[in-house]
Short mmCIF file of C-alpha atoms in Angstrom, two decimals:
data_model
loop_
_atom_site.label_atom_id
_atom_site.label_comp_id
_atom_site.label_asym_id
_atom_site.label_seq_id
_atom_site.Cartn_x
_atom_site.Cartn_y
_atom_site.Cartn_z
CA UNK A 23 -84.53 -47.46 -8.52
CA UNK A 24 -81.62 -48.90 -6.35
CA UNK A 25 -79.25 -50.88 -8.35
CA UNK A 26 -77.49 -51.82 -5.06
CA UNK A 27 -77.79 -56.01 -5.10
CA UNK A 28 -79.47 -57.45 -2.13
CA UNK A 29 -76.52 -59.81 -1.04
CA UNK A 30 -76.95 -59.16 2.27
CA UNK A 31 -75.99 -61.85 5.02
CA UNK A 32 -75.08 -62.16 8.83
CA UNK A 33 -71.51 -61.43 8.03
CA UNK A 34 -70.32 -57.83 9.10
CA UNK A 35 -67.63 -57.61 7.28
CA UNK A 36 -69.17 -58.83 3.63
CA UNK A 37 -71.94 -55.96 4.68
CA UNK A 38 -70.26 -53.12 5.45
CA UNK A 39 -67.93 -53.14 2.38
CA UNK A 40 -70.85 -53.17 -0.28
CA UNK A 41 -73.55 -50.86 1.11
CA UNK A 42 -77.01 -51.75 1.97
CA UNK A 43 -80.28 -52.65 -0.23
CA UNK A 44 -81.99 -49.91 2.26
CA UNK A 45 -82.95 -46.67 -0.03
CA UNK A 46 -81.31 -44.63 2.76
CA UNK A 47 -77.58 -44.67 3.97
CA UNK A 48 -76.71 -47.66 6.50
CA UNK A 49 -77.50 -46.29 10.33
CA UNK A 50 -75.56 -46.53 13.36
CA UNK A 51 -76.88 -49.05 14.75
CA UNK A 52 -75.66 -51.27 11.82
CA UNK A 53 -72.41 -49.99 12.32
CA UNK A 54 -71.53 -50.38 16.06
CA UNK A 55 -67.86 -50.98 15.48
CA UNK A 56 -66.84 -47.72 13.89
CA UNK A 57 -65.64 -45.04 16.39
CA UNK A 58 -65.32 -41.02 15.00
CA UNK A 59 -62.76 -39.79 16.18
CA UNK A 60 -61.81 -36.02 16.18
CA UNK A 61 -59.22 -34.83 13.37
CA UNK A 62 -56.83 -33.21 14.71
CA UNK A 63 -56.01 -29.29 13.83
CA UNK A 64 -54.19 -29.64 10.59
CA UNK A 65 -54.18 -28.01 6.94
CA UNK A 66 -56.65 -30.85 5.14
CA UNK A 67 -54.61 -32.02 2.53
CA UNK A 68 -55.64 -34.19 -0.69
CA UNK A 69 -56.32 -37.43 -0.09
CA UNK A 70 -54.60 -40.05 -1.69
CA UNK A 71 -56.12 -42.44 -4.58
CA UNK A 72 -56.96 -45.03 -2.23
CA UNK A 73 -58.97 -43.25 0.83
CA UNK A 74 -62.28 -41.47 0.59
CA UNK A 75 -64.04 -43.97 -1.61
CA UNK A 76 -64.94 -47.80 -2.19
CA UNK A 77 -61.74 -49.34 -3.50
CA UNK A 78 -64.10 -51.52 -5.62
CA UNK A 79 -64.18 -48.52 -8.21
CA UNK A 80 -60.65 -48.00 -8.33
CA UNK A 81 -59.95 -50.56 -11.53
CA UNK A 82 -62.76 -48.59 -13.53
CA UNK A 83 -65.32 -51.00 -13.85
CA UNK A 84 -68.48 -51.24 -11.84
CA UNK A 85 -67.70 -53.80 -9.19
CA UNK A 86 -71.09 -55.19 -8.89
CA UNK A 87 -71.34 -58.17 -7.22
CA UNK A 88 -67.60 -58.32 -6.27
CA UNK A 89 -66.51 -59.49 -2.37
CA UNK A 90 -63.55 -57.27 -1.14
CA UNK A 91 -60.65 -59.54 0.43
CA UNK A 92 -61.32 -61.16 3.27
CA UNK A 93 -60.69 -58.43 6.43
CA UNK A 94 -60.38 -55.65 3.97
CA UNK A 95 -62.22 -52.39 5.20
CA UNK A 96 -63.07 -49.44 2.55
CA UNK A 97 -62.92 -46.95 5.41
CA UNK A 98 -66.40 -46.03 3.80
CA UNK A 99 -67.95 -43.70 6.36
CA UNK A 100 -70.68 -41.16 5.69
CA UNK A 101 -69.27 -38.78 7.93
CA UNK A 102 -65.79 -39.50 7.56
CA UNK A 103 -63.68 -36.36 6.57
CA UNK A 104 -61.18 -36.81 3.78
CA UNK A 105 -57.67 -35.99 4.28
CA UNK A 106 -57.76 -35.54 8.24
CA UNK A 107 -54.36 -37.14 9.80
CA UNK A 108 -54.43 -40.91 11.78
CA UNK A 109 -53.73 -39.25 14.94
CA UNK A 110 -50.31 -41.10 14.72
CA UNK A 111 -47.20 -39.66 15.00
CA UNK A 112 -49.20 -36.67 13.66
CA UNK A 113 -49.04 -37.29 10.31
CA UNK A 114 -51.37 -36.08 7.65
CA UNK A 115 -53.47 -37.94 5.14
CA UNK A 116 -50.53 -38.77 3.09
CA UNK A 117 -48.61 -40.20 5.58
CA UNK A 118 -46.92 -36.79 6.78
CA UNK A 119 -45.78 -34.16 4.56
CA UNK A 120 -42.76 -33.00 5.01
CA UNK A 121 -43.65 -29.72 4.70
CA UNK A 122 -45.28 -29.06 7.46
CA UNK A 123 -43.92 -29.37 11.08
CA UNK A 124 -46.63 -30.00 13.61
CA UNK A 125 -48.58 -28.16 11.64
CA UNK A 126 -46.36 -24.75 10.62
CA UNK A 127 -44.74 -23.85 7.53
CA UNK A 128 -41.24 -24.99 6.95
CA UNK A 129 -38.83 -21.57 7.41
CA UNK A 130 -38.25 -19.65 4.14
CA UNK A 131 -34.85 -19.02 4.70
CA UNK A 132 -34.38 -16.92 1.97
CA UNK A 133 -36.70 -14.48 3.43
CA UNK A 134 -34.87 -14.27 6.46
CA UNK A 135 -31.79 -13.41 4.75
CA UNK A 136 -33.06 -10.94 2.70
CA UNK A 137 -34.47 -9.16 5.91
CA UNK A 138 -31.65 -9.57 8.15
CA UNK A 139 -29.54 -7.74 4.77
CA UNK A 140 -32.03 -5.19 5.32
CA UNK A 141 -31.55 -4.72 8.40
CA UNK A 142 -28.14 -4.39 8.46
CA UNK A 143 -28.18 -1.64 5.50
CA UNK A 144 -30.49 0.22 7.50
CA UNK A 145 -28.35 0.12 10.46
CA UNK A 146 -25.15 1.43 8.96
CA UNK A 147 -27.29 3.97 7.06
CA UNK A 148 -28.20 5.33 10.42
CA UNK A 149 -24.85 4.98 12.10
CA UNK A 150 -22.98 6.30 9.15
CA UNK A 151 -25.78 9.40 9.00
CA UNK A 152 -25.15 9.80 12.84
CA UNK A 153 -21.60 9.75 12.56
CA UNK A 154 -21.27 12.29 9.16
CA UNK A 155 -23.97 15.29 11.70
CA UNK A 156 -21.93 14.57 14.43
CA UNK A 157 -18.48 15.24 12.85
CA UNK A 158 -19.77 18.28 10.70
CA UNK A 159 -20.85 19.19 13.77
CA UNK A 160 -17.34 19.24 15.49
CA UNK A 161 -15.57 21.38 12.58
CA UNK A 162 -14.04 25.27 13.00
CA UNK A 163 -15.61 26.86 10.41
CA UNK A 164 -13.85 30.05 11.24
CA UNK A 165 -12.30 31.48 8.06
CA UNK A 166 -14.17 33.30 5.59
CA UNK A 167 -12.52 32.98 2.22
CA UNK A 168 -14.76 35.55 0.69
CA UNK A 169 -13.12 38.14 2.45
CA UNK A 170 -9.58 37.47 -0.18
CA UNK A 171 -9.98 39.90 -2.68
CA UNK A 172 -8.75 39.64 -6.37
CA UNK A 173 -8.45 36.23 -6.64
CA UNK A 174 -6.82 34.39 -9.14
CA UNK A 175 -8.87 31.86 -11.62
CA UNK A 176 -9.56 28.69 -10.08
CA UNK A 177 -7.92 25.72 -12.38
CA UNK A 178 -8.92 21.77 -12.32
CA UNK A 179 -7.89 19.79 -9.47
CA UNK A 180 -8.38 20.95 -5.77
CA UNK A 181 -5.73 23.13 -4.00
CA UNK A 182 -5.45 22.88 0.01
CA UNK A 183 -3.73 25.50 1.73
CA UNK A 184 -2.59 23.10 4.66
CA UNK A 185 -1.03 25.27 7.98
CA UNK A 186 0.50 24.02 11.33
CA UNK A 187 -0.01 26.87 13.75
CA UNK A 188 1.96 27.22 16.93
CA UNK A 189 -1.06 28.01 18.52
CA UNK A 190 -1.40 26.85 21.92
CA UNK A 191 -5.11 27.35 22.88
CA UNK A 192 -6.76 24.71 24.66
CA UNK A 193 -3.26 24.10 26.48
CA UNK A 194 -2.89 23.90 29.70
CA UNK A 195 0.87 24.61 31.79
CA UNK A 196 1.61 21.07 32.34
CA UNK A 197 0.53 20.46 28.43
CA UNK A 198 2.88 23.57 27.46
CA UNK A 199 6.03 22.41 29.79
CA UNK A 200 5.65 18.78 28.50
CA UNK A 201 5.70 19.29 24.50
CA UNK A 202 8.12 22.21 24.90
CA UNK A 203 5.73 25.04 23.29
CA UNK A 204 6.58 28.03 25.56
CA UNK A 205 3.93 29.97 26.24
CA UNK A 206 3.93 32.96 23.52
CA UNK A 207 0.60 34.46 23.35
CA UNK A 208 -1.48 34.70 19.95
CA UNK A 209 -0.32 32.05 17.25
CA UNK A 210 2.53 31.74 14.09
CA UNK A 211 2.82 29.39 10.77
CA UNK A 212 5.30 26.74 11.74
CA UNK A 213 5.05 25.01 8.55
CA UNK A 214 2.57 25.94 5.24
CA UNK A 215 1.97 23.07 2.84
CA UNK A 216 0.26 23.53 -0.69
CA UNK A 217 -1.62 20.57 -1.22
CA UNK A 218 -2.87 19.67 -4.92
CA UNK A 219 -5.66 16.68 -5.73
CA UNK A 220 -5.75 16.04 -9.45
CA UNK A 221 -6.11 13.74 -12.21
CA UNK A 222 -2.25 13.22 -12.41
CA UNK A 223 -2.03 12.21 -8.58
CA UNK A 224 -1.30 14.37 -5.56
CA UNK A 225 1.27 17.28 -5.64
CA UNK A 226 2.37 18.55 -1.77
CA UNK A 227 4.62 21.57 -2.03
CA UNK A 228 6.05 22.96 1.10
CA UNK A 229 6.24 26.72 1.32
CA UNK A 230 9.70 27.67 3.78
CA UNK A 231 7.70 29.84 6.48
CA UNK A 232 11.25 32.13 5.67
CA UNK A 233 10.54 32.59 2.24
CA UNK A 234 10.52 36.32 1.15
CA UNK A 235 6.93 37.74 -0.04
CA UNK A 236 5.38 40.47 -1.19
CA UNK A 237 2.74 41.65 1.07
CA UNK A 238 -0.40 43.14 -1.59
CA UNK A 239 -3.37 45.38 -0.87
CA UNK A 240 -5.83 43.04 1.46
CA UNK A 241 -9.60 43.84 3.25
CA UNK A 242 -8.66 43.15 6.93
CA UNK A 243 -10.57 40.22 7.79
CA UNK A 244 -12.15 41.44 10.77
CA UNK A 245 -12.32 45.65 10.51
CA UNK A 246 -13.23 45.11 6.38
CA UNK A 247 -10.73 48.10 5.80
CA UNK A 248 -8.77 48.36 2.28
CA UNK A 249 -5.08 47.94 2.79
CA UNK A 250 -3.40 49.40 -0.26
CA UNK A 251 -0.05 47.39 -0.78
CA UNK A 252 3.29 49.38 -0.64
CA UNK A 253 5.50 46.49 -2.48
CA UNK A 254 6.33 45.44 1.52
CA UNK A 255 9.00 42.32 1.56
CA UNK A 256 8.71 40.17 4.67
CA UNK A 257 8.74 36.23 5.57
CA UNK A 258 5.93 34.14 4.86
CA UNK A 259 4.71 33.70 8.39
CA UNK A 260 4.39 37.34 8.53
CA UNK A 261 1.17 37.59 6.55
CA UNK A 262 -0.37 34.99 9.06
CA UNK A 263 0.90 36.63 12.34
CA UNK A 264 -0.50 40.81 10.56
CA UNK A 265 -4.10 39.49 9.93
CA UNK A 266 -4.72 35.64 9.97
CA UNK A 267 -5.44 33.34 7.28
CA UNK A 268 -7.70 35.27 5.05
CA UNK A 269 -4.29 37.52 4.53
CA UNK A 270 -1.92 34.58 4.31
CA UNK A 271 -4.34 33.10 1.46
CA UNK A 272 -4.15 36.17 -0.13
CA UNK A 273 -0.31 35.98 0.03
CA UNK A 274 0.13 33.00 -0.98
CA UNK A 275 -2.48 33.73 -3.96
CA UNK A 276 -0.78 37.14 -5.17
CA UNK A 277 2.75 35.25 -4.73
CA UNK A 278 2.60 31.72 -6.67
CA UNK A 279 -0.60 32.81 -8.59
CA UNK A 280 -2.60 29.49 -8.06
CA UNK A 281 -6.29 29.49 -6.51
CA UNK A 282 -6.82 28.48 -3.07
CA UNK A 283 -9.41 25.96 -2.76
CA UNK A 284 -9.67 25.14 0.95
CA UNK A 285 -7.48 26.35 4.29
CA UNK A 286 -6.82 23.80 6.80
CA UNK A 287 -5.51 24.61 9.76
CA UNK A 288 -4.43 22.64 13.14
CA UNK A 289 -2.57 23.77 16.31
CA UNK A 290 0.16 22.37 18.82
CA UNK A 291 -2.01 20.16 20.71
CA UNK A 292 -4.10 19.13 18.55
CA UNK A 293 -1.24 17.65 16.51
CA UNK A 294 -0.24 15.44 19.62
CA UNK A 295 -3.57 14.37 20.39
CA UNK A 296 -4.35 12.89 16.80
CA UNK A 297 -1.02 11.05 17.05
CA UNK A 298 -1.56 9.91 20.49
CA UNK A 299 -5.23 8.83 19.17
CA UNK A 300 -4.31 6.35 16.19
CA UNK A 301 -1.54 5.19 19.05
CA UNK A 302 1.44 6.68 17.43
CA UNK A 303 3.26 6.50 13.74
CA UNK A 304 5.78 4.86 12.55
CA UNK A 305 8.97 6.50 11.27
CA UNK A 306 12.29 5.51 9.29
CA UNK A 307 14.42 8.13 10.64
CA UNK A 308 17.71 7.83 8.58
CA UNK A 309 20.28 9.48 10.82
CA UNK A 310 20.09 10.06 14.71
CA UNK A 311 19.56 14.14 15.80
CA UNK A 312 19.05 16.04 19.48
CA UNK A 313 17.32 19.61 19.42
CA UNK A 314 17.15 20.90 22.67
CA UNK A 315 14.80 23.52 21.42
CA UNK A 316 12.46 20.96 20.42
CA UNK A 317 13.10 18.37 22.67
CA UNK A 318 13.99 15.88 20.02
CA UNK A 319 16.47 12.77 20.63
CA UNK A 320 16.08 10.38 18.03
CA UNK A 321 18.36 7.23 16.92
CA UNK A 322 18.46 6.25 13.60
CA UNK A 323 15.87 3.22 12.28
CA UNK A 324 12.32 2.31 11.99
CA UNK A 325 10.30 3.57 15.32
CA UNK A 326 6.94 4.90 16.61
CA UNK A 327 6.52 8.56 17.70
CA UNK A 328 3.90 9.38 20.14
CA UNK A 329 2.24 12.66 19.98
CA UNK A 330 5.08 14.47 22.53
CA UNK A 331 7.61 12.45 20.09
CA UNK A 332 5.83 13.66 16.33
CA UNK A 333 5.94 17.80 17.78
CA UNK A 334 9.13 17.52 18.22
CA UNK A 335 10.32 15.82 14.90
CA UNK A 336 8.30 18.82 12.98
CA UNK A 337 9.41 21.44 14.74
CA UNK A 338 13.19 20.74 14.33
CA UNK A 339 14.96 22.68 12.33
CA UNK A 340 18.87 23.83 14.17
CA UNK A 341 19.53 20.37 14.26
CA UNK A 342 20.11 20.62 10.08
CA UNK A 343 22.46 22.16 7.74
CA UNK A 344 19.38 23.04 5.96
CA UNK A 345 17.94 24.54 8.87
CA UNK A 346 14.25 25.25 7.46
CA UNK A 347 14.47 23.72 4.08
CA UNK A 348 15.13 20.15 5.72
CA UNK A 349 11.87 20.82 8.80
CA UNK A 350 9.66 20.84 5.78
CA UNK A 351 11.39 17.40 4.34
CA UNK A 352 10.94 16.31 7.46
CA UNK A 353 6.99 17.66 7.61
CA UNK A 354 5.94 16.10 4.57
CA UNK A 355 7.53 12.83 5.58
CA UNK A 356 5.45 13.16 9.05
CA UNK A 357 2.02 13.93 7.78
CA UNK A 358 1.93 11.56 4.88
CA UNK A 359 2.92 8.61 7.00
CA UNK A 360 -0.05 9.80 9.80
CA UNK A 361 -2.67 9.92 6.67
CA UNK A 362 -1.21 6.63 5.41
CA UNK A 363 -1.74 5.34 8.94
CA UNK A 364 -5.14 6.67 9.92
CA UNK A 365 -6.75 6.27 6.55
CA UNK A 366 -7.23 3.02 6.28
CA UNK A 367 -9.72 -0.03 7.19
CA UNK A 368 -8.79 -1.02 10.40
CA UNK A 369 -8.94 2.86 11.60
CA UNK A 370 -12.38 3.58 9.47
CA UNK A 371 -14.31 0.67 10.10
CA UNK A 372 -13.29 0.27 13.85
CA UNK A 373 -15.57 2.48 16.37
CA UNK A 374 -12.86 1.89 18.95
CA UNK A 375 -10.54 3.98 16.70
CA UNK A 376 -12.30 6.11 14.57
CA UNK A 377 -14.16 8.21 17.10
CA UNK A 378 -11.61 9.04 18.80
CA UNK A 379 -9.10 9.98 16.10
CA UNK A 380 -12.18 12.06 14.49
CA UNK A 381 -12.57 13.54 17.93
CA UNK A 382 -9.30 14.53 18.76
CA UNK A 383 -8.90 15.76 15.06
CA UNK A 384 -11.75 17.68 14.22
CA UNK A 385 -11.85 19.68 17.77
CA UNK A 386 -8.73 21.32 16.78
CA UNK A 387 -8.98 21.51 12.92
CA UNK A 388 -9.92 24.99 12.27
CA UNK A 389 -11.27 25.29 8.10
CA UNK A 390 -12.74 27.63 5.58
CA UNK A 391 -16.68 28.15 5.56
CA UNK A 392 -17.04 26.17 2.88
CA UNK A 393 -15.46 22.95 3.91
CA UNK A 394 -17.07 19.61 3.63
CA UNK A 395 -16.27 16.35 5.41
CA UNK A 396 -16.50 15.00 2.23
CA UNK A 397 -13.61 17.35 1.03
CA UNK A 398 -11.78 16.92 3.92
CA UNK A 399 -11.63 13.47 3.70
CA UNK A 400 -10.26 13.64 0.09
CA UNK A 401 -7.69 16.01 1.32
CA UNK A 402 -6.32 13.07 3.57
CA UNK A 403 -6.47 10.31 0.97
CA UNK A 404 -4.48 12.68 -1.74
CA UNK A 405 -1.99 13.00 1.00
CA UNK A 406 -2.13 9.43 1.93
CA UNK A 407 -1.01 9.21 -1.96
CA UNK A 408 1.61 11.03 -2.11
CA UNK A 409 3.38 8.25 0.28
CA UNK A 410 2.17 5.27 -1.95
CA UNK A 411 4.18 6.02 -4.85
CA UNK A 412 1.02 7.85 -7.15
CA UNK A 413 2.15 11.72 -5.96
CA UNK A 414 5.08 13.93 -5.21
CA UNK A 415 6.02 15.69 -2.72
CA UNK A 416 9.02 19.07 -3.30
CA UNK A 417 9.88 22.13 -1.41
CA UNK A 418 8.99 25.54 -3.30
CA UNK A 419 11.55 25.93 -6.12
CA UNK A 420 14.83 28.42 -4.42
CA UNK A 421 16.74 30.54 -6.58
CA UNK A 422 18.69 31.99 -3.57
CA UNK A 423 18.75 34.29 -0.54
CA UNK A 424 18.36 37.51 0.80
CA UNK A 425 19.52 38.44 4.19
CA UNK A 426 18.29 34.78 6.10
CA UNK A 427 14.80 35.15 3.73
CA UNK A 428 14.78 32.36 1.13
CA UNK A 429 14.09 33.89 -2.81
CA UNK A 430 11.35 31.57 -4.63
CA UNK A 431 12.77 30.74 -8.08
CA UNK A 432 10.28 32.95 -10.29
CA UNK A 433 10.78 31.07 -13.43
CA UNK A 434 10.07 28.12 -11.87
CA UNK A 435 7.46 28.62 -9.51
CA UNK A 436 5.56 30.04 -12.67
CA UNK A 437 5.41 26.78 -14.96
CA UNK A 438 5.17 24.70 -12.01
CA UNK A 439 1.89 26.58 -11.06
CA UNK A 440 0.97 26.45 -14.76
CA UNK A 441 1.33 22.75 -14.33
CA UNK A 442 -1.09 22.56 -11.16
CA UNK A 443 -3.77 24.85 -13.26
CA UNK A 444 -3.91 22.32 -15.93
CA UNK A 445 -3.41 19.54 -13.71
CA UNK A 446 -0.99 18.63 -15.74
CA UNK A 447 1.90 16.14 -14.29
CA UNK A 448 4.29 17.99 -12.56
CA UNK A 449 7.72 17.87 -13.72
CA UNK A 450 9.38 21.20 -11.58
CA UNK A 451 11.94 20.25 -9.10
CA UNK A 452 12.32 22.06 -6.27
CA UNK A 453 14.79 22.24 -3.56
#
């Protein structure tokens, strides 16, 4: 039964706004004015309250018999589809959303940060993976500290055994003639530096290469023969020049005592290139000296050594009343200022820099078998310390001499290593 009243008249526009009394839907022919047009390709969204429907419902009652306004069109279309956009300014059919733009998703920024933070972790992982192989890759592991026999107890805290060789491999004449090496063959101690990384802040104790030893019974690091010891008194740098640094550890351990953790050593050139690398370091030289043995001229004030410049400043010694005892003042001065100066931001986190300072560095450095990077780089902080006020830096406590070889003072040597073993603060002077 149609319910639809039968109102119909000549007028279009009364028609098509109430439906037809026909059983089926009104035809085409009926309808001549209404042109389909395609919706264009967007999301269909919800249409709003007023479209898809006859607005004669939209009050809740049953509109029967009701005349819309005069030129009011329902949009009623049987094949209409709900939602699709005007075609104008390619809005949808809520009069453009706002999140859409012409018809893609608005950008979730968020996501893009998150990846792009991603991204970057992943690429300093890589380049901080590539750098770590290719730097392990460039260290000396030549000395085998499992060759020092009777060994002392190790204690807290890390203990470097830090030696400047005269060394001059890798050199060539005009290299030699220009930082004033000679040309003596093999290699010697020029300075020995105990170097301790504890609780209580870093400790760097210089070791006079004239101070009197007592050689002990040693395997000889490269024939493995037993050398009994006869109770033999010599200078320092004599252990390193009879059998290299396994024997010199060995000294140094009978002598003081005090467990050697690591050996670090670096030669002649590779001093000056590492300066010349980080582009010199600044010094506060207090009083002006020549050594023509060295080749050092230096006024007195705040300047910047270059790698020909820092040689010379360690290796001086005639030029002072306290001959050896001052060099080593004037050694720990040196290197803490050059691990003050290369440790830090601008040198770590530049490429330009750090490559090749870790180049020039680690192609000379020659280490125990057991040496990390991550060690090594601990070894240059603690030293970096010892300049910023949290360390200390002393000579080996000197009782007195004997014939040019200085005497370590045995009392004190003993509680300062006591000290070091229980990483304790140290409170030993020394000379």
């Amino acid at each position: 039964m149609n319910d639809w009243p039968d109102r119909r008249t000549g007028d279009r526009s009364e028609r098509y706004g109430r439906g037809s009394a026909s059983p089926q839907p009104e035809g085409a022919r009926a309808m001549p004015h209404i042109q389909r047009r395609p919706a264009p390709p967007q999301r269909p969204t919800v249409p709003p309250q007023s479209q898809g429907y006859d607005d004669r419902y939209q009050d809740g009652s049953s509109g029967y018999g009701n005349s819309p306004e005069p030129g009011y069109d329902s949009g009623y279309n049987t094949g209409q589809v709900y939602g699709a956009g005007s075609g104008g300014g390619g809005r949808g059919g809520r009069g453009g959303d706002a999140g859409y733009v012409q018809g893609r998703p608005a950008p979730d920024w968020r996501r893009r940060i998150k990846l792009g933070a991603l991204t970057l972790v992943v690429a300093l992982l890589v380049v901080s993976v590539s750098t770590y192989f290719w730097a392990d890759g460039k260290l000396k592991r030549e000395v085998d500290l499992a060759k020092v026999i009777e060994r002392p107890e190790a204690g807290d805290g890390t203990n470097y055994l830090i030696v400047g060789s005269d060394s001059r491999e890798g050199m060539s004449a005009e290299e030699k003639k220009r930082l004033r090496t000679g040309s003596a063959e093999g290699k010697r101690t020029d300075s020995m530096m105990i170097l301790h990384d504890g609780s209580n802040g870093p400790t760097l104790i210089s070791l006079p290469r004239d101070s009197q030893v007592e050689i002990p019974s040693f395997k000889g690091s490269e024939s493995g023969k037993m050398f009994p010891g006869t109770g033999r008194q010599v200078k320092l740098n004599a252990a390193y020049a009879e059998d290299g640094p396994e024997l010199l550890v060995r000294t140094v351990e009978f002598n003081t005592g005090l467990h050697i953790d690591h050996y670090v050593e670096i030669g002649f050139g590779g001093f000056a290139k590492i300066v010349d690398a980080i582009g010199g370091v600044e010094m506060d030289i207090p009083e002006a000296f020549k050594d023509k043995k060295s080749g050092a001229d230096f006024q007195a004030g705040k300047q910047t050594l270059n790698g020909e410049q820092s040689l010379a400043f360690v290796r001086t010694r005639y030029a002072f009343a306290g001959s050896d005892l001052d060099r080593t003042k004037n050694q720990q001065k040196f290197l803490a200022a050059l691990a003050s100066q290369t440790a830090t931001p601008s040198t770590i986190l530049n490429p330009f820099e750090l490559y090749p300072t870790m180049g020039a560095g680690l192609d000379t450095l020659v280490v125990d078998k057991d040496m990390s990077l991550w060690a090594l780089g601990n070894m240059f902080f603690a030293m970096k310390g010892v300049t910023g006020g949290d360390g200390t830096s002393m000579n080996m406590p000197i009782s007195g001499t004997n014939g040019g070889n200085l005497v370590w003072d045995k009392a004190k040597v003993k509680q300062l290593v006591e000290q070091l073993k229980n990483d304790e603060k140290v409170t030993v002077k020394g000379n």
